[in-house]
Coordinates of C-alpha atoms in Angstrom, one line a residue:
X1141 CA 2.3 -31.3 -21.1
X1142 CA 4.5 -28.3 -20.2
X1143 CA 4.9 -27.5 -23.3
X1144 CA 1.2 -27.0 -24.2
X1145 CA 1.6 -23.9 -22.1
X1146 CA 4.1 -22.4 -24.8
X1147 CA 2.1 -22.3 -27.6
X1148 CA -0.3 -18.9 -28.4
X1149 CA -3.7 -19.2 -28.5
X1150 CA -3.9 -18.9 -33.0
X1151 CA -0.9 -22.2 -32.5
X1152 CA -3.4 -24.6 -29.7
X1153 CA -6.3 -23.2 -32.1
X1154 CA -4.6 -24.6 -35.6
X1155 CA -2.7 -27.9 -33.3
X1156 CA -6.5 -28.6 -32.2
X1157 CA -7.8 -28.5 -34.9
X1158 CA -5.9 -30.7 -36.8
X1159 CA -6.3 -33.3 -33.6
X1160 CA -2.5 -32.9 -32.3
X1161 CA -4.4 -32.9 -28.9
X1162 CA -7.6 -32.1 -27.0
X1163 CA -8.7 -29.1 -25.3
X1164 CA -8.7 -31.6 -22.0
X1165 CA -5.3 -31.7 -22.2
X1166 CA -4.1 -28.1 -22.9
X1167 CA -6.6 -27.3 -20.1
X1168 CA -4.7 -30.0 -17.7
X1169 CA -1.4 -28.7 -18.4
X1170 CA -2.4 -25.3 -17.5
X1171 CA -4.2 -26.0 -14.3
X1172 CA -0.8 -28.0 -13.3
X1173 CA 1.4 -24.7 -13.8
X1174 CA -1.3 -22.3 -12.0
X1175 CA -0.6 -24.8 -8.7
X1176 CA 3.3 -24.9 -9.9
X1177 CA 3.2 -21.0 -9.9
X1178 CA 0.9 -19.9 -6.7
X1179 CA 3.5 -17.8 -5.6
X1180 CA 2.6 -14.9 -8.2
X1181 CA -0.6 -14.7 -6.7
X1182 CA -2.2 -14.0 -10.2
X1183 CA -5.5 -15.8 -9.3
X1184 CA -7.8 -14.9 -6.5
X1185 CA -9.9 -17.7 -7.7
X1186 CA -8.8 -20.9 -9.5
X1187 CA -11.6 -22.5 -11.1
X1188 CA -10.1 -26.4 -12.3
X1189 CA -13.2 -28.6 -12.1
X1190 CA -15.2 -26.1 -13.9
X1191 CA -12.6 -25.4 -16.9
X1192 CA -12.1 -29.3 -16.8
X1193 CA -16.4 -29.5 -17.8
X1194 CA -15.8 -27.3 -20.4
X1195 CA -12.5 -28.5 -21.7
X1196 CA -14.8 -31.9 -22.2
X1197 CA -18.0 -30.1 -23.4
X1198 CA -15.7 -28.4 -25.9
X1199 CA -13.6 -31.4 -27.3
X1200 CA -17.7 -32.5 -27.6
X1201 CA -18.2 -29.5 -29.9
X1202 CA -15.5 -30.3 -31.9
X1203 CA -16.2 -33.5 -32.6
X1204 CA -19.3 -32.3 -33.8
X1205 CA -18.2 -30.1 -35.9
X1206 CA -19.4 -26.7 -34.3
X1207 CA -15.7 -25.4 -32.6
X1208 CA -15.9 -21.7 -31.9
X1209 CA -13.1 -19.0 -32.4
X1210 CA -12.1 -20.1 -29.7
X1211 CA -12.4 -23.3 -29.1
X1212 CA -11.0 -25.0 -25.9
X1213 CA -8.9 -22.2 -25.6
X1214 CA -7.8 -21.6 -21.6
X1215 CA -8.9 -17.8 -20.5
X1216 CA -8.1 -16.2 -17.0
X1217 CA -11.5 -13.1 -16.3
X1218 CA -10.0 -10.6 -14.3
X1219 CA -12.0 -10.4 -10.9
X1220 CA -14.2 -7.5 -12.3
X1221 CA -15.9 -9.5 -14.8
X1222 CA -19.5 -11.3 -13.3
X1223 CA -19.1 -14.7 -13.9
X1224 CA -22.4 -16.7 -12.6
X1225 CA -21.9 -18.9 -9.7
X1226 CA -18.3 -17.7 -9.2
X1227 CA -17.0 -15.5 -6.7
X1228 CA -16.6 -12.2 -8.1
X1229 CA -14.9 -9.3 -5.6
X1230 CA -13.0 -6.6 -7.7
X1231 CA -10.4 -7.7 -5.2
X1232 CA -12.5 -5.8 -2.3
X1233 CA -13.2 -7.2 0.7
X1234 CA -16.4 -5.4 0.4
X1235 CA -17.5 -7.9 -2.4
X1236 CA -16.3 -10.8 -0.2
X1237 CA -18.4 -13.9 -0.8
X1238 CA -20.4 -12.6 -3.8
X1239 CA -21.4 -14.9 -6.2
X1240 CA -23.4 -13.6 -9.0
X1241 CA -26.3 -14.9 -10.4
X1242 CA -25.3 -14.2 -14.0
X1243 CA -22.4 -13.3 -16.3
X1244 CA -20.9 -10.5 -17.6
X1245 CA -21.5 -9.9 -21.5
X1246 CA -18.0 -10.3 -22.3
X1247 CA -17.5 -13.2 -20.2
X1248 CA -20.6 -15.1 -21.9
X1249 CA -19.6 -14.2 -25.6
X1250 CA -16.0 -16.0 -25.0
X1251 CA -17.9 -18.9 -23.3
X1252 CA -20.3 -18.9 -26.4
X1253 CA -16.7 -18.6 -28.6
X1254 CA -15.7 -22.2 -26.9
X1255 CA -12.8 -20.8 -24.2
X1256 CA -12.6 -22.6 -21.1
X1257 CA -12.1 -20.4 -17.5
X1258 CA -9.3 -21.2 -15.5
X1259 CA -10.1 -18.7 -12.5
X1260 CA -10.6 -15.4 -11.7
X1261 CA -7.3 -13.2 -11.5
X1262 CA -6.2 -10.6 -9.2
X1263 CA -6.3 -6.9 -9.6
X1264 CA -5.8 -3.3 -7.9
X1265 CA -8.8 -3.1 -5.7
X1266 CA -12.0 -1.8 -7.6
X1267 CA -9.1 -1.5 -10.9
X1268 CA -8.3 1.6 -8.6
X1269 CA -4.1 1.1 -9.0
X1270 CA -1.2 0.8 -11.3
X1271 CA 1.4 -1.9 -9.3
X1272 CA -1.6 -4.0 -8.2
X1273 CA -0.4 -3.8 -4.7
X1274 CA -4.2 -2.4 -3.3
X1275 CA -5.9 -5.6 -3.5
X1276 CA -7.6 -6.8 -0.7
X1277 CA -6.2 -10.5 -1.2
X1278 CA -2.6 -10.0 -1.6
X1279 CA -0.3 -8.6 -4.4
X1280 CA 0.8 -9.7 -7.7
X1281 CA 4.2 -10.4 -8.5
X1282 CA 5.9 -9.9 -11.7
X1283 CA 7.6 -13.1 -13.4
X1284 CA 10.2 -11.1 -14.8
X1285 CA 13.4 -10.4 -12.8
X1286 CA 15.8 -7.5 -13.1
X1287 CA 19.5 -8.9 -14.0
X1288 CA 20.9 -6.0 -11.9
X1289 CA 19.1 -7.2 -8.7
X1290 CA 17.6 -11.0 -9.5
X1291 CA 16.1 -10.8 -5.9
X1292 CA 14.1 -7.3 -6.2
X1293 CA 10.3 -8.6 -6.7
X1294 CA 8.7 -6.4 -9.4
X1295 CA 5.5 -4.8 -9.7
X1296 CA 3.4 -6.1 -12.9
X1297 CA 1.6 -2.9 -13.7
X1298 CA -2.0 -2.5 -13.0
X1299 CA -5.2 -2.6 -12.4
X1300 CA -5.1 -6.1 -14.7
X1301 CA -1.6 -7.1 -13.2
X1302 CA -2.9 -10.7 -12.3
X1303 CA -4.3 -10.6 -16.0
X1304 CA -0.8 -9.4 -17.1
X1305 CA 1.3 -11.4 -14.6
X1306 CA -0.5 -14.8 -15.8
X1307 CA -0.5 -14.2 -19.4
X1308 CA 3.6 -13.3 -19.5
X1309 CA 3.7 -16.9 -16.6
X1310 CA 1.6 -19.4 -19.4
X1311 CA -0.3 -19.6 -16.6
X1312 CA -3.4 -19.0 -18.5
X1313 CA -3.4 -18.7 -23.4
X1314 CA -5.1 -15.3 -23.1
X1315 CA -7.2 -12.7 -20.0
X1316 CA -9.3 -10.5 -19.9
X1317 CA -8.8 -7.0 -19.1
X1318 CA -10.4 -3.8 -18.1
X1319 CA -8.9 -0.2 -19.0
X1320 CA -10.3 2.9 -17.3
X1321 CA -6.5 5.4 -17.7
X1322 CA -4.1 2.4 -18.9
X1323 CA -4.8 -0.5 -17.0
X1324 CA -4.2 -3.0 -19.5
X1325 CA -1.5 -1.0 -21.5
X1326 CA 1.0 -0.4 -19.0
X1327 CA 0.9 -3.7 -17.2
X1328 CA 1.1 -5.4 -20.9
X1329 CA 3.6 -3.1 -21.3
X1330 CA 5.7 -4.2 -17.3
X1331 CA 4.9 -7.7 -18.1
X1332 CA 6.2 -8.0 -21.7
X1333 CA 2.7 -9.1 -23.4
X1334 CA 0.6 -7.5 -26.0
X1335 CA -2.9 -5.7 -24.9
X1336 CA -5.5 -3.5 -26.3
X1337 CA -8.1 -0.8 -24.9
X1338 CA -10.7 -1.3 -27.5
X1339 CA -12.3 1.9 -28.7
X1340 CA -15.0 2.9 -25.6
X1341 CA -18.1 1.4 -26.7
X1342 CA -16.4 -1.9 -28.5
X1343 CA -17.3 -4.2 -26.1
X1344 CA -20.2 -4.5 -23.5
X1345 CA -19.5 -3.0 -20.1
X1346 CA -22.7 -4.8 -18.7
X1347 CA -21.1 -7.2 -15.9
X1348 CA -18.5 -5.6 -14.9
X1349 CA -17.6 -4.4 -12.0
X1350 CA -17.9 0.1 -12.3
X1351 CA -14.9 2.5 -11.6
X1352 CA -15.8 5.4 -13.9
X1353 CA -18.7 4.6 -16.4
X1354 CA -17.3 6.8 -18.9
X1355 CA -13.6 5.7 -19.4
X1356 CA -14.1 1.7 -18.7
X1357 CA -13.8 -0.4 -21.7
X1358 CA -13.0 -4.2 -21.8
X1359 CA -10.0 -5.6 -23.5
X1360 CA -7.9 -8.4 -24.6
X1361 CA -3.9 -9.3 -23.1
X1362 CA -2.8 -11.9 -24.6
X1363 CA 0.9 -12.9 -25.8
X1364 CA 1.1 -11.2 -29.5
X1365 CA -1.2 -9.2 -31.8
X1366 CA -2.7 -12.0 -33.6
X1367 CA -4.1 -13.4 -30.3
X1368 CA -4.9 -10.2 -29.3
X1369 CA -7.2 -9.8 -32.5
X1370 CA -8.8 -13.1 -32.3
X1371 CA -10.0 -12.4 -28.6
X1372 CA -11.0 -9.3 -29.3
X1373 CA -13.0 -10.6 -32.2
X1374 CA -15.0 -12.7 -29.8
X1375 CA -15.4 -10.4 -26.9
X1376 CA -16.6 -6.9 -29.1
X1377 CA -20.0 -6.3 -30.3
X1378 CA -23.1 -4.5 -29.9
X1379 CA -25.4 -5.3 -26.2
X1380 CA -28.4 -3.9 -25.8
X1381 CA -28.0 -4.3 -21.8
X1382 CA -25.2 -1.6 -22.4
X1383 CA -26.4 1.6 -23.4
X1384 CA -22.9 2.8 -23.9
X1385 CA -22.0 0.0 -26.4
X1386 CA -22.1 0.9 -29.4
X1387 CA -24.1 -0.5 -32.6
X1388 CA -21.2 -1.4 -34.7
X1389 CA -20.2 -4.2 -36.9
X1390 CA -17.7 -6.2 -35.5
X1391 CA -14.8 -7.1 -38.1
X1392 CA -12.3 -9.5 -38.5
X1393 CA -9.4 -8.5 -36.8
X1394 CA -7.4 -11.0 -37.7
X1395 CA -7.6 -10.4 -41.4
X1396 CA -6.3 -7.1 -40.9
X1397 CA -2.7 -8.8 -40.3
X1398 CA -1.6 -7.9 -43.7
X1399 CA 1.6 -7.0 -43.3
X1400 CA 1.4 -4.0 -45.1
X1401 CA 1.3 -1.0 -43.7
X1402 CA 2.8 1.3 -46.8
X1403 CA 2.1 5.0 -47.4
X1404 CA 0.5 4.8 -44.1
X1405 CA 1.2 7.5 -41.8
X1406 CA 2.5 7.7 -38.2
X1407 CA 2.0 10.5 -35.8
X1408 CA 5.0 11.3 -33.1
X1409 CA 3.7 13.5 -30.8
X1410 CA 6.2 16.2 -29.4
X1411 CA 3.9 16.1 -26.4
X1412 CA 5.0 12.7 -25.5
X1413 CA 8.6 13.6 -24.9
X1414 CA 8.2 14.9 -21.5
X1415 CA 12.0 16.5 -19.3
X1416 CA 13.1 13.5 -17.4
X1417 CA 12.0 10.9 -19.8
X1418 CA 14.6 7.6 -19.7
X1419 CA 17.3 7.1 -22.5
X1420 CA 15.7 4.0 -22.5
X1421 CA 12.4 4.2 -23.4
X1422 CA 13.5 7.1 -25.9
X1423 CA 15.4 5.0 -27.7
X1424 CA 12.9 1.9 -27.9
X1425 CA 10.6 5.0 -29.6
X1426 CA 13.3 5.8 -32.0
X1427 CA 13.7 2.1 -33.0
X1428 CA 9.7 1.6 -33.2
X1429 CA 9.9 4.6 -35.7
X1430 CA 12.4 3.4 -37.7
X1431 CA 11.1 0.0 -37.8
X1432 CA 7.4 1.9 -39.2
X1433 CA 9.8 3.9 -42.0
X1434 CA 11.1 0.5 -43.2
X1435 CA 7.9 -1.2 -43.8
X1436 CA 7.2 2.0 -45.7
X1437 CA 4.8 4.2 -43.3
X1438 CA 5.8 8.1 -42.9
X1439 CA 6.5 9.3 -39.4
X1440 CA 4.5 12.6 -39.0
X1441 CA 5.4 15.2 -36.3
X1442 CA 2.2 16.2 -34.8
X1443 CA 1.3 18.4 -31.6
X1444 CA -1.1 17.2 -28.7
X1445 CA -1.3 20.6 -26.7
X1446 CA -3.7 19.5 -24.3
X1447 CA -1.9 16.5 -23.3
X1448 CA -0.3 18.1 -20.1
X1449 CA -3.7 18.4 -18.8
X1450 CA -5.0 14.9 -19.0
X1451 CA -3.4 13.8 -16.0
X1452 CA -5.1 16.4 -13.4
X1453 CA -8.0 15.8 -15.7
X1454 CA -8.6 11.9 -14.9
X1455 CA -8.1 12.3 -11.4
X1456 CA -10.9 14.7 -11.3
X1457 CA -13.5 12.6 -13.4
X1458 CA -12.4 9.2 -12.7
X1459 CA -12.9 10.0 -8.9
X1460 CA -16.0 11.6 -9.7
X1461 CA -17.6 8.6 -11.4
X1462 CA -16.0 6.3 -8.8
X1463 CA -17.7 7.8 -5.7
X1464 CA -20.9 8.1 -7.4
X1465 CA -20.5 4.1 -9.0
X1466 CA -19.2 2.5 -5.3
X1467 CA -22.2 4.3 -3.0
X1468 CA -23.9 0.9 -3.8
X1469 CA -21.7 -0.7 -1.2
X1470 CA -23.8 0.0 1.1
X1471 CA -23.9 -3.4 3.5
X1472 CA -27.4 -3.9 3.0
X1473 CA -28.1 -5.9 -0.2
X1474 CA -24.9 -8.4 -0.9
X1475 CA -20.9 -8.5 0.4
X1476 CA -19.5 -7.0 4.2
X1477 CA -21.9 -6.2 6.5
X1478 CA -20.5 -4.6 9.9
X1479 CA -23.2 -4.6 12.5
X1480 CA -23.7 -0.8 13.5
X1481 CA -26.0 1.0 16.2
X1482 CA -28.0 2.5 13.8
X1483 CA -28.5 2.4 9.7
X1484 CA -25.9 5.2 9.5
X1485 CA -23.4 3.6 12.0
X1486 CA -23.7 0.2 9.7
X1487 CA -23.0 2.0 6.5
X1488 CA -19.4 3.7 8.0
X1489 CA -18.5 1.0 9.6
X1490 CA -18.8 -1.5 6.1
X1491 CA -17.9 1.3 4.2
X1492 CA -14.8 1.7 6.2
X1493 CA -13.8 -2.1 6.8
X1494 CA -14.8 -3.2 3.7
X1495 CA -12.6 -0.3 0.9
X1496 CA -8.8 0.0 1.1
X1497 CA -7.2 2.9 1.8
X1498 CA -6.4 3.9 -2.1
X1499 CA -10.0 3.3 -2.6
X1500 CA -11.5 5.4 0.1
X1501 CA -9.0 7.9 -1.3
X1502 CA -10.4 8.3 -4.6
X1503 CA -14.0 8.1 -2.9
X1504 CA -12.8 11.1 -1.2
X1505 CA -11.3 12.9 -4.2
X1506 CA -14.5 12.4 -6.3
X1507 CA -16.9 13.3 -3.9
X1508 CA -15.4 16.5 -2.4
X1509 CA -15.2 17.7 -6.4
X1510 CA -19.1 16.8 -7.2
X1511 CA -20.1 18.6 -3.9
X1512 CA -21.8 22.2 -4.1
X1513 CA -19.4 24.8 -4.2
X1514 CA -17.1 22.9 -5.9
X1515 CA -18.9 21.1 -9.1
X1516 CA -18.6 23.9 -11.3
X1517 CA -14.5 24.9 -10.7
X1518 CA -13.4 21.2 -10.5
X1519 CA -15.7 18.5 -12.4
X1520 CA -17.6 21.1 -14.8
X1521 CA -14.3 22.6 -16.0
X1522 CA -12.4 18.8 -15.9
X1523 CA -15.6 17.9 -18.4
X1524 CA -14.5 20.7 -20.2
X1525 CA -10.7 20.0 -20.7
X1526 CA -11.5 16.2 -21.6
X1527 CA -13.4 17.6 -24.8
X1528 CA -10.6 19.5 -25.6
X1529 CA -8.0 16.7 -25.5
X1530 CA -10.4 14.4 -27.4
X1531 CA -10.7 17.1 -30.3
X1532 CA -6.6 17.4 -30.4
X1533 CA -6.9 13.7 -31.5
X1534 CA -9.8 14.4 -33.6
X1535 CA -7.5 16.9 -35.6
X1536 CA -4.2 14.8 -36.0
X1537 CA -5.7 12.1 -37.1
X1538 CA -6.8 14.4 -39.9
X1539 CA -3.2 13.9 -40.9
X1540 CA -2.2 10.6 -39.7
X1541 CA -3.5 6.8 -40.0
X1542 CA -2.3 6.2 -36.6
X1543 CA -0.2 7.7 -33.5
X1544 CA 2.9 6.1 -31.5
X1545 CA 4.1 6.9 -28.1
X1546 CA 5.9 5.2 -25.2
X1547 CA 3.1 3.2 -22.9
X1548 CA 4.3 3.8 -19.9
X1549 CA 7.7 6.2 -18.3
X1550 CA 9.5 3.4 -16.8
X1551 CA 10.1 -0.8 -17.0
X1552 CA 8.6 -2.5 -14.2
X1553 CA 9.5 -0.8 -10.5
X1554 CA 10.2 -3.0 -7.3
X1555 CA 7.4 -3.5 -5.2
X1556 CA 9.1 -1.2 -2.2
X1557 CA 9.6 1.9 -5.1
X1558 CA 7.2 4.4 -5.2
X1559 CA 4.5 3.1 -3.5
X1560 CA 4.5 5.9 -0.4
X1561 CA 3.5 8.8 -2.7
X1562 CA 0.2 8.2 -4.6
X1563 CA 0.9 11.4 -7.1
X1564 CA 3.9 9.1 -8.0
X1565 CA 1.9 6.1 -8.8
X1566 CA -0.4 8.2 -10.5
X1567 CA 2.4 9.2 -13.3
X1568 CA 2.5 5.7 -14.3
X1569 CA -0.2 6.6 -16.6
X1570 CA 0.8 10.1 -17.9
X1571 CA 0.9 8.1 -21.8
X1572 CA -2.1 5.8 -21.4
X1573 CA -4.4 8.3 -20.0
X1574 CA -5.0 10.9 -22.6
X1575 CA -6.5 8.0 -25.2
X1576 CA -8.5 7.0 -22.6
X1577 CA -10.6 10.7 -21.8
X1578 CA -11.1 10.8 -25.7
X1579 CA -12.3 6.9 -25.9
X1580 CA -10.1 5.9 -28.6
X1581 CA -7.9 2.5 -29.0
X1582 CA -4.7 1.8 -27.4
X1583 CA -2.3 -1.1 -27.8
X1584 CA 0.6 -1.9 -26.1
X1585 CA 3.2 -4.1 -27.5
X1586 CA 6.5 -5.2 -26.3
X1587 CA 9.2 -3.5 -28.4
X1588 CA 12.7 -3.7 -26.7
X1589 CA 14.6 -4.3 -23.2
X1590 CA 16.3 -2.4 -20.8
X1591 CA 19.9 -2.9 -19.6
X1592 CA 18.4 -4.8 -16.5
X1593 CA 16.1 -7.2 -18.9
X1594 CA 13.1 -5.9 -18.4
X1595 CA 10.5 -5.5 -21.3
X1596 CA 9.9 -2.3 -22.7
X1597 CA 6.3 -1.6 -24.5
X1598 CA 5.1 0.9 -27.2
X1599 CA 1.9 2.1 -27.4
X1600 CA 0.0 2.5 -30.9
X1601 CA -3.4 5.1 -30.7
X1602 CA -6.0 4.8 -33.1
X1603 CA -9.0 6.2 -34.7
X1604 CA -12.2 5.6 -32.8
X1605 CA -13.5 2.1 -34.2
X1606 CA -10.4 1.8 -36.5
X1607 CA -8.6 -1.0 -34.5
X1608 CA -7.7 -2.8 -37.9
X1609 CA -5.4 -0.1 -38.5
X1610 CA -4.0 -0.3 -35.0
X1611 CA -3.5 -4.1 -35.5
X1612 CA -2.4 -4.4 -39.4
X1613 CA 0.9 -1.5 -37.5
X1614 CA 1.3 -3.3 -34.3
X1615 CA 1.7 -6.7 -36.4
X1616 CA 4.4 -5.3 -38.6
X1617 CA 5.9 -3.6 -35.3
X1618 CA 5.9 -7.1 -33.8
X1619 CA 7.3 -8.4 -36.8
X1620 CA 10.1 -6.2 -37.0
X1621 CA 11.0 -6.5 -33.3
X1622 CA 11.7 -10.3 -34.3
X1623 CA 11.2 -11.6 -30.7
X1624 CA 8.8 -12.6 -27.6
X1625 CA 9.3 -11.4 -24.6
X1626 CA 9.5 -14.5 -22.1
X1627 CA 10.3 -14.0 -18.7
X1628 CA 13.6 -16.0 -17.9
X1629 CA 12.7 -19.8 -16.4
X1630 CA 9.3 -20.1 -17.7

């Protein structure tokens, strides 16, 4: 049974449908290794009678000859993601308890694709992180060890780090993800998987649970590109609950795994090679280049000028949105409640029991730059400098098919490294955040090692709604890298 838990989700789609086994079974053997691997604390919710209904509804389907895209296949939702009946809590224990009366949009279309739900996985409180150390119900670890120090436990990136940590674990074929400045890049990156930020608008945002409106999009991690393209194939699509989504075809993304990626052309932006950055991650860029001019793309220098200002940028506007989003915990209609004296005494005290200290940190942040006095120098200018970065894309990619970059400045950290300094966690996502602010799609793919073991990821930008482009390079990246990153004992 073990070994059901190897195969990706395109190999248990093609084994099942030729009737090598059932989606009962592939379901069974992953609910066994979620209990075998507890310790990771990737779920805050395991869900097993309810994925064992649908494992049998869906071998039901297939007998009848109407098997979805993805048909039995076992998903993990990350914890921001409504799923009806199910406790949902953006790993807050403001949202303690809540169990929605209805699903998410992305949830429901991979339901309607046939996957099955194995639980709801752990995340940075509110997706308001990059170790997933801030949720309220304990942290993630990362299955990968360092050879230099086996013992060390390693972050695995965040927000999605349970969605990360489970995927890279075959504790669960595929997750879902949410990406507001990296989140699904740079813990695909720390955990050795494959994830993509869909352009903003590719998939519903109706269901989940708000950080920053403007920069949230859904995603797939899953454990290569192919898998990647066949959830995201499911998951995408126009909703008319969503006034952000937008009214686009949705195309087959799997089809554009060609192979061929000649006469193509690559930007390498000089932006991207900050002082400081590791020997390490320069050289896994140097290889990814090289690997593009062999499969007969052109690497183009290009300039991003108004990268250095993304960072300061986000964490003016993501704040923003976030104070304005989370004044709906309130106490009063659903989640904590702290009895008070009065109204006002009720809302500080569930406010203040009820958010982590990171969260009531950006709380702070955003609403000290909306107030009056301050709107115009910090969020009116920010608005201002995010327009600008977006046209710097919208100008090399007048030149180029597609840009690469590093995904994130390091390999996974220990859990006791940089978490006292919150600028420092912060500069996880100097590379992920700039593709956010101009809504474009980012994938992150595992392209190398360090000396200690670790994977090391690459990120691949494209033009907005142009993720075939992004998948036909990252599939002949992949290729070329000629191996999968598996964490050591699993």
């Amino acid at each position: 049974m073990s070994e059901l838990t190897k195969l990706t989700i395109a190999q248990a789609r093609d084994k099942m449908a030729k009737g090598e086994f059932t989606a009962v079974e592939l379901t069974e053997a992953h609910i066994q290794a979620m209990a075998a691997k507890r310790n990771l604390g990737a779920y805050i919710v395991e869900t097993p009678d309810l994925a064992r209904e649908q494992a049998k509804a869906s071998d039901l389907r297939r007998q009848a000859g109407q098997a979805g895209a993805l048909e039995g296949i076992p998903l993990g939702i990350k914890d921001l993601f409504c799923t009806k009946n199910v406790q949902t809590t953006a790993a807050s224990r403001i949202l303690e308890g809540f169990k929605p009366q209805y699903e998410s949009t992305v949830s429901g279309k991979l339901l309607d694709a046939g996957s099955v739900m194995l639980g709801k996985l752990n995340l940075d409180e509110f997706a308001m992180g990059s170790s997933n150390m801030t949720s309220y119900y304990g942290k993630v670890t990362n299955p990968w060890k360092s050879k230099a120090d086996p013992a060390k436990k390693l972050v695995p990136g965040g927000s999605s780090g349970g969605s990360a940590a489970a995927v890279a674990a075959r504790i669960a074929m595929g997750a879902t993800g949410t990406d507001t400045g990296g989140s699904i890049r740079q813990p695909a990156a720390f955990c050795g998987i494959t994830g993509i930020k869909p352009t903003y608008g590719r998939c519903s945002r109706w269901g989940v649970v708000a950080f920053a409106s403007s920069l949230d999009q859904a995603g797939p991690m899953a454990r290569d590109v192919r898998d990647c393209a066949i959830m995201l194939g499911a998951m995408a699509g126009h909703d008319p609950k969503d006034s952000t989504s937008a009214p686009m075809a949705v195309p087959n993304f799997e089809a554009a795994l060609t192979g061929d990626i000649r006469g193509l052309k690559v930007g390498i932006p000089k932006e991207y090679r900050p002082d400081g950055l590791s020997d390490e991650i320069q050289k896994v860029w140097e290889q990814g280049i090289e690997w593009l001019k062999a499969a007969g793309a052109t690497p183009v220098e290009i300039t991003l000028p108004h990268t250095k200002y993304a960072l300061p940028t986000y964490y003016i506007v993501a704040p923003a949105e976030a104070s304005s989003n989370l004044a709906r915990y309130d106490g009063v209609r659903f989640g904590l409640r702290v009895e008070g004296s009065s109204l006002d005494d009720m809302y500080k005290k569930t406010r203040a029991a009820g958010f982590g200290s990171e969260v009531r940190r950006r709380i702070m942040i955003g609403t000290y730059v909306l107030s009056a006095g301050y709107y115009d120098a910090y969020y009116s200018k920010a608005q201002k400098v995010r327009r600008l970065i977006a046209d710097d894309f919208k100008k090399a990619f007048e030149t180029v098919d597609v840009i690469l970059t590093p995904t994130a400045p390091s390999a996974a950290f220990g859990m006791d490294e940089n978490t006292d300094d919150p600028v420092t966690m912060w500069l996880n996502d100097v590379f992920t955040i700039p593709t956010s602010l101009a809504g474009l799609p980012g994938l992150s793919l595992p392209a190398g090692l360090d000396a200690a073991g670790l994977p090391l990821g690459l990120q691949l930008i494209g033009r907005p709604f142009d993720e075939e482009t992004v998948f036909k390079v990252a599939g002949v990246m992949e290729s070329a890298a000629g191996f999968t990153a598996t964490p050591e004992g699993v």
